[in-house]
CSV table of C-alpha atoms and ligand atoms in Angstrom, one decimal:
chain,number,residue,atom,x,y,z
A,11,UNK,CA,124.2,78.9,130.2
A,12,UNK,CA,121.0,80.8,130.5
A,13,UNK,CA,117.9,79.1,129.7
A,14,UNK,CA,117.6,78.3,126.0
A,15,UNK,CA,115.5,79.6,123.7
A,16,UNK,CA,116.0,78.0,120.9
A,17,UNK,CA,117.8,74.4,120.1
A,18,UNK,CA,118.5,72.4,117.2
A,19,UNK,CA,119.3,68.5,117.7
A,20,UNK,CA,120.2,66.4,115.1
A,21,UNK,CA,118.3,68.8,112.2
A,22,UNK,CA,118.5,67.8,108.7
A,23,UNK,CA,117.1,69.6,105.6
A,24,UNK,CA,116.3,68.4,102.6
A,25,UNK,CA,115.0,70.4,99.8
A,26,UNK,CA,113.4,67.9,96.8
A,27,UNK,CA,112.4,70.0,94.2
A,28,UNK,CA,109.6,68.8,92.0
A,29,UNK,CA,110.4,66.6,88.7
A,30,UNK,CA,113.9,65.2,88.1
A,31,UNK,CA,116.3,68.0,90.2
A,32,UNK,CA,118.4,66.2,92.6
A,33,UNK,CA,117.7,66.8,96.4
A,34,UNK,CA,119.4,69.4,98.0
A,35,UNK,CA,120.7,68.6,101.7
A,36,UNK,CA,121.4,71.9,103.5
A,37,UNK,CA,121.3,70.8,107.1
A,38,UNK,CA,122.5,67.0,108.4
A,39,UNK,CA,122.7,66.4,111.9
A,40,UNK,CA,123.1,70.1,113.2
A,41,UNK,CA,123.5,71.1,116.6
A,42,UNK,CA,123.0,74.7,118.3
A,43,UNK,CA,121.2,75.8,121.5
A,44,UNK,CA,120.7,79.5,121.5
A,45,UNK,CA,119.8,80.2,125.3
A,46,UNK,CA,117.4,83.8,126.6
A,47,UNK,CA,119.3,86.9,126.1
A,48,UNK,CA,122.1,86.1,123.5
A,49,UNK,CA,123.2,87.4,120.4
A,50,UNK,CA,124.8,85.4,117.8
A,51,UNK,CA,125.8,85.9,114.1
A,52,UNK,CA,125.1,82.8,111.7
A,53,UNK,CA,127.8,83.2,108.6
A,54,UNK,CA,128.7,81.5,106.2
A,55,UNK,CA,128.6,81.4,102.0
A,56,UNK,CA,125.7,82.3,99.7
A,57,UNK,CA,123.5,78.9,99.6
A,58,UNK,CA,125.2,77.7,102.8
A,59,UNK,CA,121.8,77.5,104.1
A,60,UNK,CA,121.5,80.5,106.7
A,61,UNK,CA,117.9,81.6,105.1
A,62,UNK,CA,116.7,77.7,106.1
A,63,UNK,CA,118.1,77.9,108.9
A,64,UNK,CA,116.5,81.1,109.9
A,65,UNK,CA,112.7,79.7,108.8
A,66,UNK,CA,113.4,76.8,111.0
A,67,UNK,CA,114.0,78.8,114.1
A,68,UNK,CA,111.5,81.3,113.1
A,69,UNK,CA,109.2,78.0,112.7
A,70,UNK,CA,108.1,79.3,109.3
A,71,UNK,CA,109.6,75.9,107.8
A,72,UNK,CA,109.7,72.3,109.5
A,73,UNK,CA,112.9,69.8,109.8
A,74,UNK,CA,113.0,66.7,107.8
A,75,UNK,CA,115.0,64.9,111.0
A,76,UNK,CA,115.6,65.9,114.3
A,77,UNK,CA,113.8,68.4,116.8
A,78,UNK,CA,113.9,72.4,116.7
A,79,UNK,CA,112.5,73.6,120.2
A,80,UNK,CA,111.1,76.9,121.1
A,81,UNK,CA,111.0,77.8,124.6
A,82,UNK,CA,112.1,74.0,124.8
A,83,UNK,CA,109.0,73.0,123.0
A,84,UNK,CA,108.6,71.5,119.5
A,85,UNK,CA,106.3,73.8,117.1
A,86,UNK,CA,104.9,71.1,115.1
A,87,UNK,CA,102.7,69.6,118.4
A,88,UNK,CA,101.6,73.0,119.0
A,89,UNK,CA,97.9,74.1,116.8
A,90,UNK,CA,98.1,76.5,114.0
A,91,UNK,CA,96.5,79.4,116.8
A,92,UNK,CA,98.8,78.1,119.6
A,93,UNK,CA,101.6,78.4,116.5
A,94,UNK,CA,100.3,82.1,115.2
A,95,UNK,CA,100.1,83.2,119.1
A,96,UNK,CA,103.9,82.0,119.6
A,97,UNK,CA,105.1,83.7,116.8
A,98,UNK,CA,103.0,87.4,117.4
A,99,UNK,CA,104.4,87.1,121.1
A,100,UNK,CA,108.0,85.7,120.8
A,101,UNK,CA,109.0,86.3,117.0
A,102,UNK,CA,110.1,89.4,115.2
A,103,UNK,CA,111.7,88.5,111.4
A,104,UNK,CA,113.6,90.6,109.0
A,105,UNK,CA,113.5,88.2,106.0
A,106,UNK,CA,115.9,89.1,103.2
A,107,UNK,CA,113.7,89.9,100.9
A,108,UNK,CA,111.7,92.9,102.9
A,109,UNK,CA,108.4,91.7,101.9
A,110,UNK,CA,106.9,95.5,102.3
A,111,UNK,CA,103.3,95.8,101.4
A,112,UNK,CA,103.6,98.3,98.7
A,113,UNK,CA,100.4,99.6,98.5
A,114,UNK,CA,101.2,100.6,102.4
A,115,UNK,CA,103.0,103.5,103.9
A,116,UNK,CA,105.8,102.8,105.8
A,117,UNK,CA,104.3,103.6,108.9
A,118,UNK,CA,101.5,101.4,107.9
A,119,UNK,CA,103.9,98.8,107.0
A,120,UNK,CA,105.3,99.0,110.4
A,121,UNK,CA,102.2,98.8,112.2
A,122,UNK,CA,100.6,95.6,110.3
A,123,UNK,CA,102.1,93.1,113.0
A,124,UNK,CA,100.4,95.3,115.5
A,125,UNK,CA,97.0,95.1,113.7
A,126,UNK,CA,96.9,90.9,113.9
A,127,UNK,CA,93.9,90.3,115.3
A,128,UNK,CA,93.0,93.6,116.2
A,129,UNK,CA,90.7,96.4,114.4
A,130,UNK,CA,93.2,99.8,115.2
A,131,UNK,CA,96.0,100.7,116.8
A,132,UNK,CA,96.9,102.9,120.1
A,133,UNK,CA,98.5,106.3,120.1
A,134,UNK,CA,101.3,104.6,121.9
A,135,UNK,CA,102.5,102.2,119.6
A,136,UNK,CA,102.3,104.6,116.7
A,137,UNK,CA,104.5,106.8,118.8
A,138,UNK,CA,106.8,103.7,119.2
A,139,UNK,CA,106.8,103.1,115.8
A,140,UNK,CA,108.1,106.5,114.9
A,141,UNK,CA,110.5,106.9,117.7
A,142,UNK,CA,112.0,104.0,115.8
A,143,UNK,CA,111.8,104.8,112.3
A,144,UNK,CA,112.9,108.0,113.5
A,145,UNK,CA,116.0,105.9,115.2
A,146,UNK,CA,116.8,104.2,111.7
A,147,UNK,CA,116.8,107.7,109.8
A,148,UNK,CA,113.4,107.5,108.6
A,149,UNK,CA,111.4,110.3,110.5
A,150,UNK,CA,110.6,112.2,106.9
A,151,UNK,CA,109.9,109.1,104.9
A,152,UNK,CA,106.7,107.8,107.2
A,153,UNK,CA,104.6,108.7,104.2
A,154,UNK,CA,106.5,106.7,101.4
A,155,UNK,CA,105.6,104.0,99.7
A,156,UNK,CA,108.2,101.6,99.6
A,157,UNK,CA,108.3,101.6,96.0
A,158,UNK,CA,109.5,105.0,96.3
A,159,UNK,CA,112.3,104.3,98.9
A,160,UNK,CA,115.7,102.9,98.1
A,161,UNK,CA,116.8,99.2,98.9
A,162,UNK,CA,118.8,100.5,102.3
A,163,UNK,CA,115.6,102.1,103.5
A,164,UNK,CA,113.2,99.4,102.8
A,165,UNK,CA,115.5,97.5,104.8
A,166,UNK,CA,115.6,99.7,107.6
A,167,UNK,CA,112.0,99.4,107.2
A,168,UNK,CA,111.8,95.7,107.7
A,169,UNK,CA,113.8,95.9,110.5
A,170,UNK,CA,111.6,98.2,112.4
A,171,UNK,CA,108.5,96.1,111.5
A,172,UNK,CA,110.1,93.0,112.7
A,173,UNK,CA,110.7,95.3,116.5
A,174,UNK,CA,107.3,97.1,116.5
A,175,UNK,CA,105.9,93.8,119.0
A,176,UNK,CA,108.6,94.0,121.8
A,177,UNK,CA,109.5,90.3,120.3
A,178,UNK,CA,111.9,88.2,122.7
A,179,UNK,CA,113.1,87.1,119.8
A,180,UNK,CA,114.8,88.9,116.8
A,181,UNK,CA,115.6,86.8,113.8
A,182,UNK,CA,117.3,88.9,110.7
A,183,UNK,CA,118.8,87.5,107.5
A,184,UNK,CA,121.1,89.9,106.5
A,185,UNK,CA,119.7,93.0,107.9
A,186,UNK,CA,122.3,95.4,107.0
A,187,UNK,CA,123.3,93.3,103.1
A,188,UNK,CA,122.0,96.6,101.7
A,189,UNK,CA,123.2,99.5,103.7
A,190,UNK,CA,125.9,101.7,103.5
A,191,UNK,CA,128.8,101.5,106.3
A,192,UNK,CA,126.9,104.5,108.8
A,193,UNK,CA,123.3,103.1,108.1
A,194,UNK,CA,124.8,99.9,109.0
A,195,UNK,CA,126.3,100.9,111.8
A,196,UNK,CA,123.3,102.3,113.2
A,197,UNK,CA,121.5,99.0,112.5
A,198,UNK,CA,123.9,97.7,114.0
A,199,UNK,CA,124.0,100.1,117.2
A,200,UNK,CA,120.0,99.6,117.4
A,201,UNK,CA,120.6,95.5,117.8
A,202,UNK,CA,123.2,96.0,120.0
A,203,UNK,CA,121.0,98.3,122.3
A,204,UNK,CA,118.0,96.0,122.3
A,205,UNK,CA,120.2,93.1,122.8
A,206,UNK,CA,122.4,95.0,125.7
A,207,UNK,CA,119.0,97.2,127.4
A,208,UNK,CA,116.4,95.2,126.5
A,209,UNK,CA,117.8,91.6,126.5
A,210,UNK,CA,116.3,90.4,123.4
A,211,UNK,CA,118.0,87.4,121.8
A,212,UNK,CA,119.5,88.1,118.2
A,213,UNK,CA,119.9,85.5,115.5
A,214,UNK,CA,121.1,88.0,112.8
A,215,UNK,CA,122.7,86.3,109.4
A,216,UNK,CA,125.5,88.6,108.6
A,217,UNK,CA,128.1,88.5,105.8
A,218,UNK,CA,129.9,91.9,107.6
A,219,UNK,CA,132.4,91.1,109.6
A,220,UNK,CA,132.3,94.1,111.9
A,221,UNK,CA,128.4,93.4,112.8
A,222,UNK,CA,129.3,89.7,113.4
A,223,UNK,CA,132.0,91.0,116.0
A,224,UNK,CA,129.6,93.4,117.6
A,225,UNK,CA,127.6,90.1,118.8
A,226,UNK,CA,128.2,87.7,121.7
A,227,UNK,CA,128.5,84.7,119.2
A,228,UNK,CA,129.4,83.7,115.6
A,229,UNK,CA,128.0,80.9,114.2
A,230,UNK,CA,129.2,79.2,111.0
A,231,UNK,CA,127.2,76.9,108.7
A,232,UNK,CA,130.0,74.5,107.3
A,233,UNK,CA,129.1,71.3,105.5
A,234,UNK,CA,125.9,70.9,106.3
A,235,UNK,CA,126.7,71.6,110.1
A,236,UNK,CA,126.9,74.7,112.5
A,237,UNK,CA,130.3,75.5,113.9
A,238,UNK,CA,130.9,77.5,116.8
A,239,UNK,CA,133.6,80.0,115.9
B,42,LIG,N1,112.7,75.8,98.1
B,42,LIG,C1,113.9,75.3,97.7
B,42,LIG,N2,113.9,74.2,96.9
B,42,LIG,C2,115.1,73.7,96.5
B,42,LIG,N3,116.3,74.2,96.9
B,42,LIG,C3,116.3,75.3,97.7
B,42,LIG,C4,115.1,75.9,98.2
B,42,LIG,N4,115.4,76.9,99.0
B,42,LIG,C5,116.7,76.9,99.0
B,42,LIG,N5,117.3,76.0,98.3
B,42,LIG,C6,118.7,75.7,98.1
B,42,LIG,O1,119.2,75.4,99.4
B,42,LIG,C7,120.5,76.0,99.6
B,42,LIG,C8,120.5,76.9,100.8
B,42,LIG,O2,119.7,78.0,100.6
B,42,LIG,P1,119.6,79.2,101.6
B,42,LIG,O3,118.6,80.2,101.0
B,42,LIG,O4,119.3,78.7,102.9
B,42,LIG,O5,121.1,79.8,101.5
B,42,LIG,P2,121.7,81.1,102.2
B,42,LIG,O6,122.9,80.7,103.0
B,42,LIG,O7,120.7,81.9,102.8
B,42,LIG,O8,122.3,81.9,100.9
B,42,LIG,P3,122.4,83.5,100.6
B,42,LIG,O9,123.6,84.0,101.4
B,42,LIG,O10,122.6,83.6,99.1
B,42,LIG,O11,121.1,84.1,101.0
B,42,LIG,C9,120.8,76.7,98.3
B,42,LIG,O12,121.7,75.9,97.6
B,42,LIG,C10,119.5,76.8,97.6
B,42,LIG,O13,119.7,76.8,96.2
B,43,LIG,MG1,119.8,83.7,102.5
C-alpha cells in the first residue's frame, strides 16, 4: 500500500453528555489506514458515527482510546500552531452543515481559507477560485450571499472552499446529501478528477450509492467498528 496518510488504531469514542444522559460509544476499537492518493467512501446509517469519525481524521476532535496519525504522527503532541499549520497545508473539510459566512459573498466565502494569516489575496487564486465555482455551476452566483442561494448551491459552495488550498487531503461528510442527480454527478466528476489528476486523497461520507462506487474504497461503520466492504 502506498504510504498512509491517515490511521486509526484501536479508536474509541465516547460522547458523555452533561447531567444524567447515558454515554454514547460511537467508535470501540476501530481500525483503518487510509494510505497517500486513495479515495474511499465511509457509509453507513444516520448516527452511525461518520461525522465523528470525519472530526477525528480532520483532527477537529480527539480519541478517547487509541491513536489517530496524520502523516504517521499523532495530532495531540503537535502545538496548537504546528496543529493550525497541518490543517491549512494538508486539510480541506466540507462539514455537513456548510458553515458559510453569511454576511460573505460566495467568492468571499471561498477565499477565507486563503486569507489565514495573510492580509489579501493574489489575482491567481481568485482566478482559481472562479474557475472552480465556475466548474460546480456557480460562475453567475459569485455575488450571492448564501442566504440567498439554495441548499444544493451552498453545498457546492462548501465544497469549493474546502479545495481553494490545493489540500492533500479532502474530507467531505456528505457533499452531495443535498444535490440533485446532475449536480451530484458533477460533484462527483470534480472528486473523481482531483483524486484521478491531482492525486488527492478523499474521505467523502456518502449515503449515494453511485458516488460511493465512483471511489477506490467503501468503508462501513458497523457496530462501533469500520468494515472494509
Ligand atoms: N456532542 C455529542 N454529544 C452526545 N452525543 C453525540 C454528540 N455528537 C454526536 N452524538 C451522537 O453520536 C452518534 C454519532 O453521531 P454522528 O454525527 O457521528 O453520526 P452520523 O453517522 O454522522 O449521522 P448522520 O448520517 O445523521 O449525519 C449519534 O447517535 C449522535 O446522537
Ligand atoms: Mg453526519
Amino acid at each position: 500500500m502506498a504510504t498512509p496518510l491517515l490511521q486509526l488504531k484501536q479508536v474509541s469514542k465516547v460522547y458523555r453528555p452533561p447531567g444524567d444522559a447515558p454515554p454514547v460509544a460511537v467508535l470501540i476499537d476501530a481500525d483503518m489506514t487510509v494510505g497517500r492518493g486513495e479515495s474511499v467512501a465511509i457509509v453507513g446509517p444516520s448516527g452511525s458515527g461518520k461525522t465523528t469519525l470525519l472530526n477525528l481524521l480532520g483532527t477537529l476532535d480527539i480519541a478517547d482510546n487509541g491513536t489517530v496519525l496524520v502523516e504517521e504522527k499523532d495530532p495531540c503532541l503537535l502545538s496548537e500552531r504546528q496543529l493550525a499549520e497541518l490543517r491549512r497545508r494538508l486539510i480541506g473539510f466540507v462539514f455537513q452543515q456548510h458553515h458559510l459566512l453569511p454576511h460573505c459573498t460566495v467568492l468571499e466565502n471561498v477565499l477565507v481559507p486563503v486569507l489565514a494569516g495573510r492580509s489579501g489575496t493574489d489575482p491567481e487564486v481568485e482566478e482559481r477560485a472562479m474557475k472552480l465555482l465556475a466548474r460546480v455551476g456557480l460562475a453567475d452566483r459569485v455575488d450571492h450571499l448564501p442566504g440567498r442561494l439554495s441548499g444544493g448551491e451552498r453545498q457546492r459552495v462548501a465544497v469549493v472552499r474546502a479545495l481553494i488550498n490545493r489540500p492533500a487531503l479532502l474530507l467531505a461528510d456528505e457533499p452531495t446529501g443535498a444535490l440533485d442527480r446532475e449536480s451530484a454527478r458533477e460533484v462527483g466528476r470534480l472528486l473523481a478528477e482531483l483524486n484521478g489528476l491531482d492525486a488527492v486523497t478523499l474521505v467523502v461520507v456518502t449515503h449515494s450509492m453511485e458516488l460511493a462506487e465512483q471511489l477506490g474504497r467503501v468503508i462501513e461503520l458497523k457496530d462501533r467498528k469500520l468494515v472494509e466492504r
